[in-house]
Structure formats: structure tokens, C-alpha cells
mmCIF file of C-alpha atoms and ligand atoms in Angstrom:
data_model
loop_
_atom_site.group_PDB
_atom_site.id
_atom_site.type_symbol
_atom_site.label_atom_id
_atom_site.label_comp_id
_atom_site.label_asym_id
_atom_site.label_seq_id
_atom_site.Cartn_x
_atom_site.Cartn_y
_atom_site.Cartn_z
ATOM 1 C CA MET A 1 64.885 65.046 43.741
ATOM 2 C CA ILE A 2 66.262 63.828 40.439
ATOM 3 C CA ARG A 3 67.380 66.279 37.781
ATOM 4 C CA LEU A 4 68.338 64.886 34.408
ATOM 5 C CA VAL A 5 70.972 66.999 32.657
ATOM 6 C CA ILE A 6 71.681 66.454 28.969
ATOM 7 C CA VAL A 7 74.708 68.313 27.691
ATOM 8 C CA GLU A 8 74.667 69.545 24.075
ATOM 9 C CA PRO A 9 72.672 66.660 22.613
ATOM 10 C CA GLU A 10 73.123 66.248 18.867
ATOM 11 C CA GLY A 11 70.304 63.859 17.966
ATOM 12 C CA SER A 12 66.711 65.060 18.236
ATOM 13 C CA TYR A 13 65.539 61.447 18.538
ATOM 14 C CA ASN A 14 67.653 61.114 21.683
ATOM 15 C CA VAL A 15 66.113 64.218 23.232
ATOM 16 C CA GLY A 16 62.646 62.854 22.406
ATOM 17 C CA PHE A 17 63.386 59.417 23.844
ATOM 18 C CA ILE A 18 64.887 60.951 26.970
ATOM 19 C CA SER A 19 61.731 63.006 27.526
ATOM 20 C CA ARG A 20 59.718 59.807 27.250
ATOM 21 C CA LEU A 21 62.033 58.062 29.731
ATOM 22 C CA ALA A 22 61.691 61.017 32.101
ATOM 23 C CA LYS A 23 57.973 60.301 32.193
ATOM 24 C CA ASN A 24 58.400 56.501 32.330
ATOM 25 C CA PHE A 25 60.545 56.845 35.446
ATOM 26 C CA LEU A 26 59.147 60.078 36.895
ATOM 27 C CA VAL A 27 62.158 62.323 36.850
ATOM 28 C CA ASP A 28 61.639 65.652 38.613
ATOM 29 C CA GLU A 29 63.459 68.018 36.286
ATOM 30 C CA LEU A 30 64.882 67.903 32.778
ATOM 31 C CA TYR A 31 67.663 70.334 31.887
ATOM 32 C CA ILE A 32 69.150 70.598 28.415
ATOM 33 C CA VAL A 33 72.415 72.475 28.030
ATOM 34 C CA ASN A 34 72.800 74.253 24.717
ATOM 35 C CA PRO A 35 70.967 71.770 22.443
ATOM 36 C CA HIS A 36 72.661 71.056 19.109
ATOM 37 C CA CYS A 37 69.537 69.588 17.563
ATOM 38 C CA ASP A 38 65.968 70.476 16.678
ATOM 39 C CA LEU A 39 63.691 70.304 19.731
ATOM 40 C CA GLU A 40 60.547 70.447 17.570
ATOM 41 C CA GLU A 41 61.720 67.339 15.748
ATOM 42 C CA ALA A 42 62.417 65.721 19.136
ATOM 43 C CA LYS A 43 58.700 65.782 19.930
ATOM 44 C CA ARG A 44 58.131 63.068 17.350
ATOM 45 C CA PHE A 45 60.048 60.655 19.585
ATOM 46 C CA SER A 46 58.769 61.781 22.958
ATOM 47 C CA ALA A 47 55.345 60.028 22.887
ATOM 48 C CA LYS A 48 53.573 60.764 26.167
ATOM 49 C CA GLY A 49 56.746 62.316 27.543
ATOM 50 C CA ILE A 50 56.127 65.407 25.438
ATOM 51 C CA GLU A 51 55.179 67.421 28.539
ATOM 52 C CA TYR A 52 58.714 66.929 29.886
ATOM 53 C CA LEU A 53 60.146 68.283 26.662
ATOM 54 C CA GLU A 54 57.813 71.262 26.745
ATOM 55 C CA ARG A 55 58.730 72.016 30.359
ATOM 56 C CA ALA A 56 62.426 71.285 29.940
ATOM 57 C CA LYS A 57 64.752 73.958 31.172
ATOM 58 C CA ILE A 58 67.033 75.005 28.315
ATOM 59 C CA VAL A 59 70.194 76.595 29.658
ATOM 60 C CA ASN A 60 73.325 78.020 28.084
ATOM 61 C CA SER A 61 75.959 76.632 30.363
ATOM 62 C CA PHE A 62 76.886 73.486 32.221
ATOM 63 C CA ASP A 63 77.281 75.475 35.453
ATOM 64 C CA GLU A 64 73.699 76.672 35.305
ATOM 65 C CA ALA A 65 72.460 73.120 34.892
ATOM 66 C CA ILE A 66 74.207 71.799 37.979
ATOM 67 C CA LYS A 67 73.209 74.611 40.341
ATOM 68 C CA ASP A 68 71.382 73.856 43.582
ATOM 69 C CA VAL A 69 71.935 70.116 43.810
ATOM 70 C CA ASP A 70 73.688 68.150 46.568
ATOM 71 C CA LEU A 71 75.319 65.563 44.348
ATOM 72 C CA LYS A 72 76.445 65.769 40.713
ATOM 73 C CA ILE A 73 76.811 62.447 38.960
ATOM 74 C CA ALA A 74 78.527 62.479 35.579
ATOM 75 C CA THR A 75 78.357 59.448 33.287
ATOM 76 C CA SER A 76 80.927 58.037 30.909
ATOM 77 C CA SER A 77 81.268 55.100 28.571
ATOM 78 C CA ILE A 78 84.899 54.879 29.563
ATOM 79 C CA ALA A 79 85.611 52.956 32.757
ATOM 80 C CA ASP A 80 88.320 54.465 34.906
ATOM 81 C CA ASN A 81 91.100 52.135 33.967
ATOM 82 C CA ARG A 82 93.374 54.613 32.339
ATOM 83 C CA GLY A 83 95.267 56.203 35.156
ATOM 84 C CA ASP A 84 93.881 59.688 34.855
ATOM 85 C CA ILE A 85 91.155 59.210 37.380
ATOM 86 C CA LEU A 86 89.365 62.418 38.133
ATOM 87 C CA ARG A 87 86.477 61.110 40.142
ATOM 88 C CA LYS A 88 85.434 58.050 42.073
ATOM 89 C CA SER A 89 83.834 55.746 39.555
ATOM 90 C CA ILE A 90 80.637 53.941 40.452
ATOM 91 C CA ARG A 91 78.273 51.408 38.887
ATOM 92 C CA PRO A 92 74.506 51.965 38.472
ATOM 93 C CA TRP A 93 73.509 49.617 41.291
ATOM 94 C CA GLU A 94 75.553 51.665 43.762
ATOM 95 C CA LEU A 95 73.442 54.746 43.087
ATOM 96 C CA PRO A 96 70.445 54.087 45.370
ATOM 97 C CA LYS A 97 72.366 54.235 48.639
ATOM 98 C CA LEU A 98 74.465 57.198 47.473
ATOM 99 C CA ILE A 99 71.540 59.390 46.472
ATOM 100 C CA GLU A 100 69.084 58.700 49.263
ATOM 101 C CA GLY A 101 67.426 61.882 50.456
ATOM 102 C CA LYS A 102 69.614 64.042 48.214
ATOM 103 C CA ARG A 103 68.942 66.449 45.384
ATOM 104 C CA ILE A 104 70.942 64.922 42.544
ATOM 105 C CA ALA A 105 71.862 65.750 38.974
ATOM 106 C CA LEU A 106 72.420 62.861 36.568
ATOM 107 C CA ILE A 107 74.609 64.242 33.789
ATOM 108 C CA PHE A 108 74.876 62.770 30.288
ATOM 109 C CA GLY A 109 77.250 63.827 27.529
ATOM 110 C CA ARG A 110 77.346 64.496 23.814
ATOM 111 C CA GLU A 111 76.802 61.591 21.400
ATOM 112 C CA SER A 112 80.047 62.433 19.609
ATOM 113 C CA VAL A 113 82.488 63.158 22.418
ATOM 114 C CA GLY A 114 80.753 62.620 25.759
ATOM 115 C CA LEU A 115 81.481 65.011 28.611
ATOM 116 C CA THR A 116 84.635 67.115 28.733
ATOM 117 C CA ARG A 117 87.317 66.586 31.371
ATOM 118 C CA GLU A 118 86.304 69.922 32.808
ATOM 119 C CA GLU A 119 82.654 68.893 33.134
ATOM 120 C CA ILE A 120 83.650 65.639 34.808
ATOM 121 C CA ALA A 121 85.955 67.530 37.162
ATOM 122 C CA LYS A 122 82.999 69.659 38.278
ATOM 123 C CA SER A 123 81.031 66.540 39.198
ATOM 124 C CA ASP A 124 81.223 64.468 42.378
ATOM 125 C CA LEU A 125 80.997 60.969 40.957
ATOM 126 C CA LEU A 126 81.499 59.266 37.605
ATOM 127 C CA LEU A 127 79.116 56.485 36.685
ATOM 128 C CA PHE A 128 79.926 53.723 34.204
ATOM 129 C CA ILE A 129 77.399 51.164 32.926
ATOM 130 C CA PRO A 130 79.292 47.922 32.366
ATOM 131 C CA GLY A 131 78.941 46.090 29.073
ATOM 132 C CA ASN A 132 80.999 44.340 26.412
ATOM 133 C CA PRO A 133 84.562 45.430 27.270
ATOM 134 C CA GLU A 134 85.226 45.792 23.552
ATOM 135 C CA TYR A 135 82.247 48.085 23.054
ATOM 136 C CA PRO A 136 80.520 49.394 26.164
ATOM 137 C CA VAL A 137 79.525 52.645 24.409
ATOM 138 C CA LEU A 138 75.751 52.857 24.605
ATOM 139 C CA ASN A 139 73.617 55.241 22.644
ATOM 140 C CA LEU A 140 72.918 58.300 24.826
ATOM 141 C CA SER A 141 69.213 57.713 25.532
ATOM 142 C CA HIS A 142 69.753 54.010 26.213
ATOM 143 C CA ALA A 143 72.299 54.905 28.885
ATOM 144 C CA VAL A 144 69.729 57.281 30.400
ATOM 145 C CA GLY A 145 67.096 54.516 30.431
ATOM 146 C CA ILE A 146 69.307 52.056 32.279
ATOM 147 C CA VAL A 147 70.299 54.545 34.976
ATOM 148 C CA LEU A 148 66.700 55.685 35.557
ATOM 149 C CA TYR A 149 65.484 52.079 35.686
ATOM 150 C CA GLU A 150 68.069 51.191 38.321
ATOM 151 C CA ILE A 151 66.973 54.116 40.494
ATOM 152 C CA TRP A 152 63.273 53.353 40.016
ATOM 153 C CA LYS A 153 63.829 49.748 41.059
ATOM 154 C CA SER A 154 65.321 50.799 44.342
ATOM 155 C CA LYS A 155 62.346 52.925 45.247
ATOM 156 C CA GLY A 156 60.298 49.816 45.776
ATOM 157 C CA GLU A 157 57.410 51.221 43.798
ATOM 158 C CA ASN A 158 57.313 47.877 42.073
ATOM 159 C CA ARG A 159 54.244 45.799 42.528
ATOM 160 C CA PRO A 160 54.967 42.295 43.769
ATOM 161 C CA THR A 161 55.070 39.611 41.117
ATOM 162 C CA VAL A 162 51.733 37.884 40.657
ATOM 163 C CA SER A 163 52.017 34.162 40.053
ATOM 164 C CA SER A 164 49.474 32.408 37.886
ATOM 165 C CA MET B 1 72.574 31.250 24.855
ATOM 166 C CA ILE B 2 70.583 34.423 24.414
ATOM 167 C CA ARG B 3 68.480 34.968 21.311
ATOM 168 C CA LEU B 4 66.883 38.370 20.858
ATOM 169 C CA VAL B 5 63.609 38.179 18.918
ATOM 170 C CA ILE B 6 62.040 41.359 17.547
ATOM 171 C CA VAL B 7 58.544 40.896 16.167
ATOM 172 C CA GLU B 8 57.475 43.067 13.221
ATOM 173 C CA PRO B 9 59.412 46.203 14.217
ATOM 174 C CA GLU B 10 58.067 49.379 12.642
ATOM 175 C CA GLY B 11 60.856 51.868 13.332
ATOM 176 C CA SER B 12 64.178 51.436 11.584
ATOM 177 C CA TYR B 13 65.881 53.454 14.334
ATOM 178 C CA ASN B 14 64.727 50.856 16.850
ATOM 179 C CA VAL B 15 66.182 48.013 14.791
ATOM 180 C CA GLY B 16 69.450 49.921 14.526
ATOM 181 C CA PHE B 17 69.603 50.692 18.250
ATOM 182 C CA ILE B 18 68.778 47.081 19.103
ATOM 183 C CA SER B 19 71.664 45.863 16.930
ATOM 184 C CA ARG B 20 73.948 48.229 18.810
ATOM 185 C CA LEU B 21 72.619 46.955 22.158
ATOM 186 C CA ALA B 22 73.151 43.362 20.977
ATOM 187 C CA LYS B 23 76.831 44.216 20.633
ATOM 188 C CA ASN B 24 76.980 46.272 23.855
ATOM 189 C CA PHE B 25 75.712 43.285 25.835
ATOM 190 C CA LEU B 26 76.976 40.421 23.660
ATOM 191 C CA VAL B 27 73.767 38.748 22.626
ATOM 192 C CA ASP B 28 74.274 35.450 20.769
ATOM 193 C CA GLU B 29 71.594 35.681 18.093
ATOM 194 C CA LEU B 30 69.344 38.387 16.669
ATOM 195 C CA TYR B 31 66.111 37.292 14.963
ATOM 196 C CA ILE B 32 63.754 39.723 13.268
ATOM 197 C CA VAL B 33 60.274 38.508 12.422
ATOM 198 C CA ASN B 34 58.795 40.081 9.305
ATOM 199 C CA PRO B 35 60.298 43.590 9.588
ATOM 200 C CA HIS B 36 57.920 46.445 8.817
ATOM 201 C CA CYS B 37 60.689 48.964 8.332
ATOM 202 C CA ASP B 38 63.752 49.623 6.218
ATOM 203 C CA LEU B 39 66.762 47.587 7.390
ATOM 204 C CA GLU B 40 69.165 49.649 5.288
ATOM 205 C CA GLU B 41 67.998 52.767 7.092
ATOM 206 C CA ALA B 42 68.446 50.899 10.396
ATOM 207 C CA LYS B 43 72.195 50.731 9.799
ATOM 208 C CA ARG B 44 72.435 54.472 10.442
ATOM 209 C CA PHE B 45 71.520 53.829 14.076
ATOM 210 C CA SER B 46 73.472 50.636 14.662
ATOM 211 C CA ALA B 47 76.946 52.184 15.134
ATOM 212 C CA LYS B 48 79.405 49.359 15.848
ATOM 213 C CA GLY B 49 76.525 46.909 16.179
ATOM 214 C CA ILE B 50 76.144 46.879 12.402
ATOM 215 C CA GLU B 51 77.579 43.352 12.227
ATOM 216 C CA TYR B 52 74.627 42.097 14.274
ATOM 217 C CA LEU B 53 72.219 43.682 11.825
ATOM 218 C CA GLU B 54 74.069 42.196 8.867
ATOM 219 C CA ARG B 55 74.045 38.736 10.441
ATOM 220 C CA ALA B 56 70.473 38.994 11.794
ATOM 221 C CA LYS B 57 68.202 36.122 10.916
ATOM 222 C CA ILE B 58 65.142 37.508 9.148
ATOM 223 C CA VAL B 59 62.247 35.072 9.423
ATOM 224 C CA ASN B 60 58.654 35.104 8.255
ATOM 225 C CA SER B 61 56.918 33.718 11.282
ATOM 226 C CA PHE B 62 56.938 33.965 15.042
ATOM 227 C CA ASP B 63 57.131 30.165 15.314
ATOM 228 C CA GLU B 64 60.354 30.051 13.329
ATOM 229 C CA ALA B 65 61.923 32.628 15.609
ATOM 230 C CA ILE B 66 61.234 30.690 18.810
ATOM 231 C CA LYS B 67 62.424 27.284 17.571
ATOM 232 C CA ASP B 68 65.116 25.386 19.436
ATOM 233 C CA VAL B 69 65.166 27.300 22.692
ATOM 234 C CA ASP B 70 64.481 26.026 26.207
ATOM 235 C CA LEU B 71 62.690 29.093 27.505
ATOM 236 C CA LYS B 72 60.648 31.725 25.675
ATOM 237 C CA ILE B 73 60.283 35.005 27.483
ATOM 238 C CA ALA B 74 57.747 37.468 26.087
ATOM 239 C CA THR B 75 57.739 41.097 27.234
ATOM 240 C CA SER B 76 54.848 43.453 27.775
ATOM 241 C CA SER B 77 54.303 46.985 28.960
ATOM 242 C CA ILE B 78 51.127 45.799 30.631
ATOM 243 C CA ALA B 79 51.573 44.329 34.096
ATOM 244 C CA ASP B 80 49.302 41.407 34.826
ATOM 245 C CA ASN B 81 46.995 43.068 37.239
ATOM 246 C CA ARG B 82 43.855 42.849 35.210
ATOM 247 C CA GLY B 83 42.567 39.348 35.669
ATOM 248 C CA ASP B 84 43.238 37.837 32.262
ATOM 249 C CA ILE B 85 46.586 36.344 33.102
ATOM 250 C CA LEU B 86 47.973 34.003 30.474
ATOM 251 C CA ARG B 87 51.484 33.599 31.755
ATOM 252 C CA LYS B 88 53.440 33.931 34.945
ATOM 253 C CA SER B 89 54.641 37.499 34.992
ATOM 254 C CA ILE B 90 58.183 38.259 36.089
ATOM 255 C CA ARG B 91 60.374 41.292 36.656
ATOM 256 C CA PRO B 92 63.804 41.819 34.998
ATOM 257 C CA TRP B 93 65.818 41.066 38.145
ATOM 258 C CA GLU B 94 64.223 37.619 38.371
ATOM 259 C CA LEU B 95 65.663 36.641 34.992
ATOM 260 C CA PRO B 96 69.192 35.612 35.974
ATOM 261 C CA LYS B 97 68.190 32.650 38.110
ATOM 262 C CA LEU B 98 65.461 31.562 35.677
ATOM 263 C CA ILE B 99 67.698 31.478 32.603
ATOM 264 C CA GLU B 100 70.880 29.962 34.037
ATOM 265 C CA GLY B 101 72.324 27.370 31.690
ATOM 266 C CA LYS B 102 69.355 27.622 29.319
ATOM 267 C CA ARG B 103 68.925 28.587 25.697
ATOM 268 C CA ILE B 104 66.501 31.473 25.901
ATOM 269 C CA ALA B 105 64.575 33.732 23.562
ATOM 270 C CA LEU B 106 63.804 37.275 24.713
ATOM 271 C CA ILE B 107 60.797 38.402 22.688
ATOM 272 C CA PHE B 108 59.827 42.027 22.049
ATOM 273 C CA GLY B 109 56.682 43.299 20.333
ATOM 274 C CA ARG B 110 55.556 45.886 17.822
ATOM 275 C CA GLU B 111 55.845 49.580 18.699
ATOM 276 C CA SER B 112 52.153 50.084 17.921
ATOM 277 C CA VAL B 113 50.446 47.088 19.504
ATOM 278 C CA GLY B 114 53.035 44.968 21.274
ATOM 279 C CA LEU B 115 52.764 41.191 21.083
ATOM 280 C CA THR B 116 49.474 39.465 20.289
ATOM 281 C CA ARG B 117 47.670 37.306 22.837
ATOM 282 C CA GLU B 118 48.566 34.331 20.678
ATOM 283 C CA GLU B 119 52.274 35.148 20.733
ATOM 284 C CA ILE B 120 52.189 35.582 24.499
ATOM 285 C CA ALA B 121 50.352 32.286 24.861
ATOM 286 C CA LYS B 122 53.182 30.546 22.962
ATOM 287 C CA SER B 123 55.742 31.873 25.447
ATOM 288 C CA ASP B 124 56.680 30.503 28.863
ATOM 289 C CA LEU B 125 57.010 33.714 30.837
ATOM 290 C CA LEU B 126 55.878 37.318 30.508
ATOM 291 C CA LEU B 127 58.309 39.989 31.621
ATOM 292 C CA PHE B 128 57.268 43.479 32.713
ATOM 293 C CA ILE B 129 59.704 46.324 33.418
ATOM 294 C CA PRO B 130 58.186 48.413 36.203
ATOM 295 C CA GLY B 131 57.921 52.158 35.816
ATOM 296 C CA ASN B 132 55.491 55.035 36.304
ATOM 297 C CA PRO B 133 52.162 53.221 36.818
ATOM 298 C CA GLU B 134 50.508 55.893 34.694
ATOM 299 C CA TYR B 135 52.905 55.369 31.825
ATOM 300 C CA PRO B 136 55.198 52.344 31.995
ATOM 301 C CA VAL B 137 55.252 51.989 28.194
ATOM 302 C CA LEU B 138 58.874 52.235 27.130
ATOM 303 C CA ASN B 139 60.080 52.700 23.621
ATOM 304 C CA LEU B 140 60.899 49.269 22.164
ATOM 305 C CA SER B 141 64.697 49.539 22.048
ATOM 306 C CA HIS B 142 64.872 51.080 25.520
ATOM 307 C CA ALA B 143 63.008 48.068 26.906
ATOM 308 C CA VAL B 144 65.548 45.830 25.159
ATOM 309 C CA GLY B 145 68.438 47.758 26.695
ATOM 310 C CA ILE B 146 67.160 47.431 30.243
ATOM 311 C CA VAL B 147 66.567 43.687 29.960
ATOM 312 C CA LEU B 148 69.993 43.037 28.420
ATOM 313 C CA TYR B 149 71.690 45.195 31.055
ATOM 314 C CA GLU B 150 70.017 43.257 33.860
ATOM 315 C CA ILE B 151 71.232 39.958 32.399
ATOM 316 C CA TRP B 152 74.745 41.272 31.795
ATOM 317 C CA LYS B 153 74.992 42.469 35.391
ATOM 318 C CA SER B 154 74.250 39.032 36.694
ATOM 319 C CA LYS B 155 77.039 37.438 34.710
ATOM 320 C CA GLY B 156 79.556 39.108 36.946
ATOM 321 C CA GLU B 157 81.597 40.255 34.000
ATOM 322 C CA ASN B 158 81.704 43.597 35.727
ATOM 323 C CA ARG B 159 85.015 44.838 36.819
ATOM 324 C CA PRO B 160 85.135 45.829 40.463
ATOM 325 C CA THR B 161 84.719 49.502 41.183
ATOM 326 C CA VAL B 162 88.020 51.325 41.349
ATOM 327 C CA SER B 163 88.194 53.949 44.072
ATOM 328 C CA SER B 164 90.316 57.007 43.620
HETATM 329 N N1 SAH C 1 78.566 52.528 29.253
HETATM 330 C C1 SAH C 1 78.153 53.758 29.582
HETATM 331 N N2 SAH C 1 78.131 54.140 30.893
HETATM 332 C C2 SAH C 1 77.726 55.375 31.254
HETATM 333 N N3 SAH C 1 77.304 56.307 30.384
HETATM 334 C C3 SAH C 1 77.291 55.985 29.081
HETATM 335 C C4 SAH C 1 77.715 54.712 28.615
HETATM 336 N N4 SAH C 1 77.585 54.707 27.270
HETATM 337 C C5 SAH C 1 77.121 55.905 26.911
HETATM 338 N N5 SAH C 1 76.935 56.696 27.997
HETATM 339 C C6 SAH C 1 76.388 58.075 28.037
HETATM 340 O O1 SAH C 1 76.055 58.449 26.716
HETATM 341 C C7 SAH C 1 76.790 59.628 26.368
HETATM 342 C C8 SAH C 1 77.070 59.642 24.903
HETATM 343 S S1 SAH C 1 78.108 58.338 24.397
HETATM 344 C C9 SAH C 1 79.556 59.231 24.164
HETATM 345 C C10 SAH C 1 80.553 58.407 23.455
HETATM 346 C C11 SAH C 1 81.682 59.229 22.951
HETATM 347 N N6 SAH C 1 82.204 58.605 21.774
HETATM 348 C C12 SAH C 1 82.797 59.401 23.972
HETATM 349 O O2 SAH C 1 83.909 59.387 23.555
HETATM 350 O O3 SAH C 1 82.544 59.561 25.153
HETATM 351 C C13 SAH C 1 77.991 59.632 27.281
HETATM 352 O O4 SAH C 1 78.514 60.920 27.437
HETATM 353 C C14 SAH C 1 77.365 59.109 28.560
HETATM 354 O O5 SAH C 1 76.630 60.144 29.187
HETATM 355 N N1 SAH C 2 57.454 48.291 30.647
HETATM 356 C C1 SAH C 2 57.770 47.370 29.736
HETATM 357 N N2 SAH C 2 58.070 46.114 30.125
HETATM 358 C C2 SAH C 2 58.395 45.160 29.228
HETATM 359 N N3 SAH C 2 58.445 45.369 27.904
HETATM 360 C C3 SAH C 2 58.154 46.606 27.452
HETATM 361 C C4 SAH C 2 57.802 47.653 28.326
HETATM 362 N N4 SAH C 2 57.568 48.753 27.585
HETATM 363 C C5 SAH C 2 57.764 48.398 26.303
HETATM 364 N N5 SAH C 2 58.114 47.105 26.212
HETATM 365 C C6 SAH C 2 58.462 46.347 24.992
HETATM 366 O O1 SAH C 2 58.379 47.235 23.889
HETATM 367 C C7 SAH C 2 57.429 46.742 22.950
HETATM 368 C C8 SAH C 2 56.769 47.891 22.231
HETATM 369 S S1 SAH C 2 55.823 48.924 23.282
HETATM 370 C C9 SAH C 2 54.246 48.427 22.808
HETATM 371 C C10 SAH C 2 53.247 49.384 23.305
HETATM 372 C C11 SAH C 2 51.924 49.224 22.639
HETATM 373 N N6 SAH C 2 51.290 50.518 22.620
HETATM 374 C C12 SAH C 2 51.030 48.212 23.286
HETATM 375 O O2 SAH C 2 49.851 48.444 23.343
HETATM 376 O O3 SAH C 2 51.447 47.158 23.694
HETATM 377 C C13 SAH C 2 56.498 45.843 23.746
HETATM 378 O O4 SAH C 2 55.854 44.898 22.949
HETATM 379 C C14 SAH C 2 57.496 45.201 24.689
HETATM 380 O O5 SAH C 2 58.229 44.199 24.018
HETATM 381 N N1 SAH C 3 49.912 38.073 31.742
HETATM 382 C C1 SAH C 3 49.278 39.053 31.128
HETATM 383 N N2 SAH C 3 49.396 40.290 31.586
HETATM 384 C C2 SAH C 3 48.759 41.286 30.986
HETATM 385 N N3 SAH C 3 47.974 41.154 29.948
HETATM 386 C C3 SAH C 3 47.816 39.950 29.433
HETATM 387 C C4 SAH C 3 48.464 38.866 29.996
HETATM 388 N N4 SAH C 3 48.174 37.826 29.266
HETATM 389 C C5 SAH C 3 47.382 38.252 28.298
HETATM 390 N N5 SAH C 3 47.129 39.519 28.404
HETATM 391 C C6 SAH C 3 46.229 40.213 27.504
HETATM 392 O O1 SAH C 3 46.729 40.049 26.204
HETATM 393 C C7 SAH C 3 46.454 41.233 25.480
HETATM 394 C C8 SAH C 3 47.379 41.294 24.321
HETATM 395 S S1 SAH C 3 48.974 41.191 24.890
HETATM 396 C C9 SAH C 3 49.480 42.712 24.397
HETATM 397 C C10 SAH C 3 50.551 43.113 25.273
HETATM 398 C C11 SAH C 3 50.938 44.546 25.053
HETATM 399 N N6 SAH C 3 50.373 45.055 23.855
HETATM 400 C C12 SAH C 3 52.406 44.721 25.037
HETATM 401 O O2 SAH C 3 53.139 43.977 24.413
HETATM 402 O O3 SAH C 3 52.852 45.616 25.662
HETATM 403 C C13 SAH C 3 46.625 42.315 26.489
HETATM 404 O O4 SAH C 3 45.935 43.449 26.123
HETATM 405 C C14 SAH C 3 46.075 41.686 27.759
HETATM 406 O O5 SAH C 3 44.704 41.963 27.872
#
């Protein structure tokens, strides 16, 4: 079971795109903590993922959003090379074996300031998507897309390549 | 050498996000064929990728954009399971071995109608990102992000995971 948790998103386009991605990669649940943007406006960007947006669970607190899961995976654009390591840091391709058979929450932070130290401390793992060391900071919904793609891949629901 | 080719993009936010992704994953060249959107507006979404947008090569024709590369890789949200196969279809994780040491163009289509049959016919390979069989159609810039991430991963520029 995969729950996508978006914490205080600021851009309605990101919420729309994330709803679309939820449908593209068949997420089970979408939780939005305390949205700081217009969810009506988000629909414009959700395409056929609009049903996810309409069924999204809007909650007031981080704690509510991470209830009832086995494994809480926070994400950060900062790799853990700064000494103050709160959580074991993992890369996207390590996810499949870690989440097998579990109810998980994939947690994404605010466009402006990411997740707080407190939110990361409440999580079990911290995931970093590697990129240009000088600028690995992805836009929120693009980070979501990469993580969901990596999980989808591992499910083997991919048709074999047809050669012509 | 990786050239990103965006054909007649319609959404300025997509052009902005793609410029940001070009910087996140250190693309070498960004070509935009006949943009159908406002490139000034795109800057709002490019964050620190704005330099890629400012240096982007704006060309008038598809042919100009695919000049001087060894391998042209078109992308499509339609997997080749319908009989009319023009090109060998590949999946993102097959890219690394196919592109090693080559000058490649990664070609992405219009939000509304994708690439034309003619444009696909001019390419060497057709790449499909697997997803929900009922709705594998990603937003343009999210497709770009996943492909660039998969290539970046293979370059081994990823720092090893640090355990705490
Ligand atoms: N390279 C990366 N790896 C993992 N998550 C990333 C990422 N880039 C962006 N994200 C996700 O996108 C969210 C918004 S980006 C937040 C950036 C902010 N300036 C900061 O200081 O943290 C992040 O909270 C994270 O959930
Ligand atoms: N699953 C997927 N695999 C590969 N490329 C994809 C993709 N989903 C979207 N894209 C890229 O995003 C572009 C815009 S999506 C185009 C969808 C359009 N409705 C159509 O009929 O084709 C596509 O041209 C392709 O470059
Ligand atoms: N290898 C292939 N796989 C799937 N469709 C192909 C194909 N080669 C050609 N076609 C045909 O070419 C047509 C135009 S290609 C359009 C691709 C799509 N709009 C996209 O970019 O997402 C398709 O509708 C399909 O019928």
C-alpha cells in the first residue's frame, strides 16, 4: 500500500501534477497536509488524475497523515553529508526491497523550505534523488514522479520490450 | 553528449520545468523547436535552470534540432503493442548501454498530440516509460525528468549511501 503525503504544498500546479502522477503510477492514497494553495486551480493540471485530487484526504497535521503505516519515508533535496544525520539516507533504487509487503508513506515537503527537522525525525528513512551536486533540488512534483516511477518499475508490471 | 529536444511545447510551465531539469541532471544542450508558448513566462518555472532557458537553441524545424547526433531517441506515451510499429521500442533503463559514448538527442513531443508519425520515423529508437496501462500518459516535463534521472543514475555520479 502506497500513500503519497504532500506537506503544505504552495503551488497548485504541483498538486495537480501530483494527482496526475498518482494515477499514472497507481498510488493507493493521496494525503495533503494543510494545503497552502488553491485546490480548484490544481484541477487544471491534474488531467485524468482529477479523481485522485477529488478523493484526496486533506488533513490538518503531519501526524494525521502518517498514521497507520508501517514505514514512513521522508524525502529531501539535501543529501546527508552535513553531519547532522537524523535518519538513514537511501536512494530511490533501494526502495523496492525496503517497502515490499509494507504499508508505506512517501512524504514530500514544501516547495520553499522542504520538510522540517521535526517531520524528518518522525520518519523512518530519508530518501535523496541524486543529481547535479551543485543543484540537485528538483521541483516538488518532478521528485514525486521519479520516486513513483522507480517503485512502479520494480513491480514488474512492465510489458517486455517488443523488437521490430 | 546529451541534447534535449522539445518539439512545439505548448505550456510555458513545462519549458521552465524542463530547463530546471536540464540543470538538475546536467544536460549538454537544450533545443526547442518552434515554441508555442511564452518563453518569458517559462522563466518563472525554471528556478536555477534559467541559464539553460537563456542559452536554449530555438530552431524552426525538427530536422535542424536533430542534426549532428549519432542517435535520435523519440519518446511516446503509446507503447508499441498495436501492430503499426515504426521503430524499435525501448524502456528507460535500456538507455545507458545504448547511448554510451554517443552524441544523442532525446526528443519529446507536444502536450496535445505528442510527436508526429513523420518525426518518429526520422528517429532511431522510440522510448516508452511504463506506467498504469490505463493511463501511462505523463505530463511532458515529468517524462523528461524520469528519462534524465535514469541516465544520470547510470553515470555512477551518485555518492554511496551513508548509513547512520
Ligand atoms: N533531489 C531530491 N531528492 C529527494 N526529494 C527531493 C529532491 N528535490 C526535491 N525534492 C522534494 O521536493 C520537495 C520540495 S524542494 C524543497 C527545496 C527547499 N528549498 C529546501 O530547502 O528543502 C522537497 O521537500 C522534497 O520532498
Ligand atoms: N509514458 C511516456 N513515455 C514516454 N514519453 C512520454 C510518456 N508520457 C508522456 N511522454 C512525453 O510527453 C509528451 C507529451 S504527452 C503527449 C500526449 C498526447 N495526448 C498524445 O496523444 O500523444 C510525449 O510526446 C512524450 O514525449
Ligand atoms: N513504435 C510505435 N509505437 C506506437 N505507435 C506508433 C509507433 N510507431 C508509430 N506509431 C503510430 O504513430 C502515431 C503517431 S505517433 C504519436 C505518438 C504519441 N502521440 C506520443 O507522442 O505520445 C501513433 O498514434 C501510432 O499509431
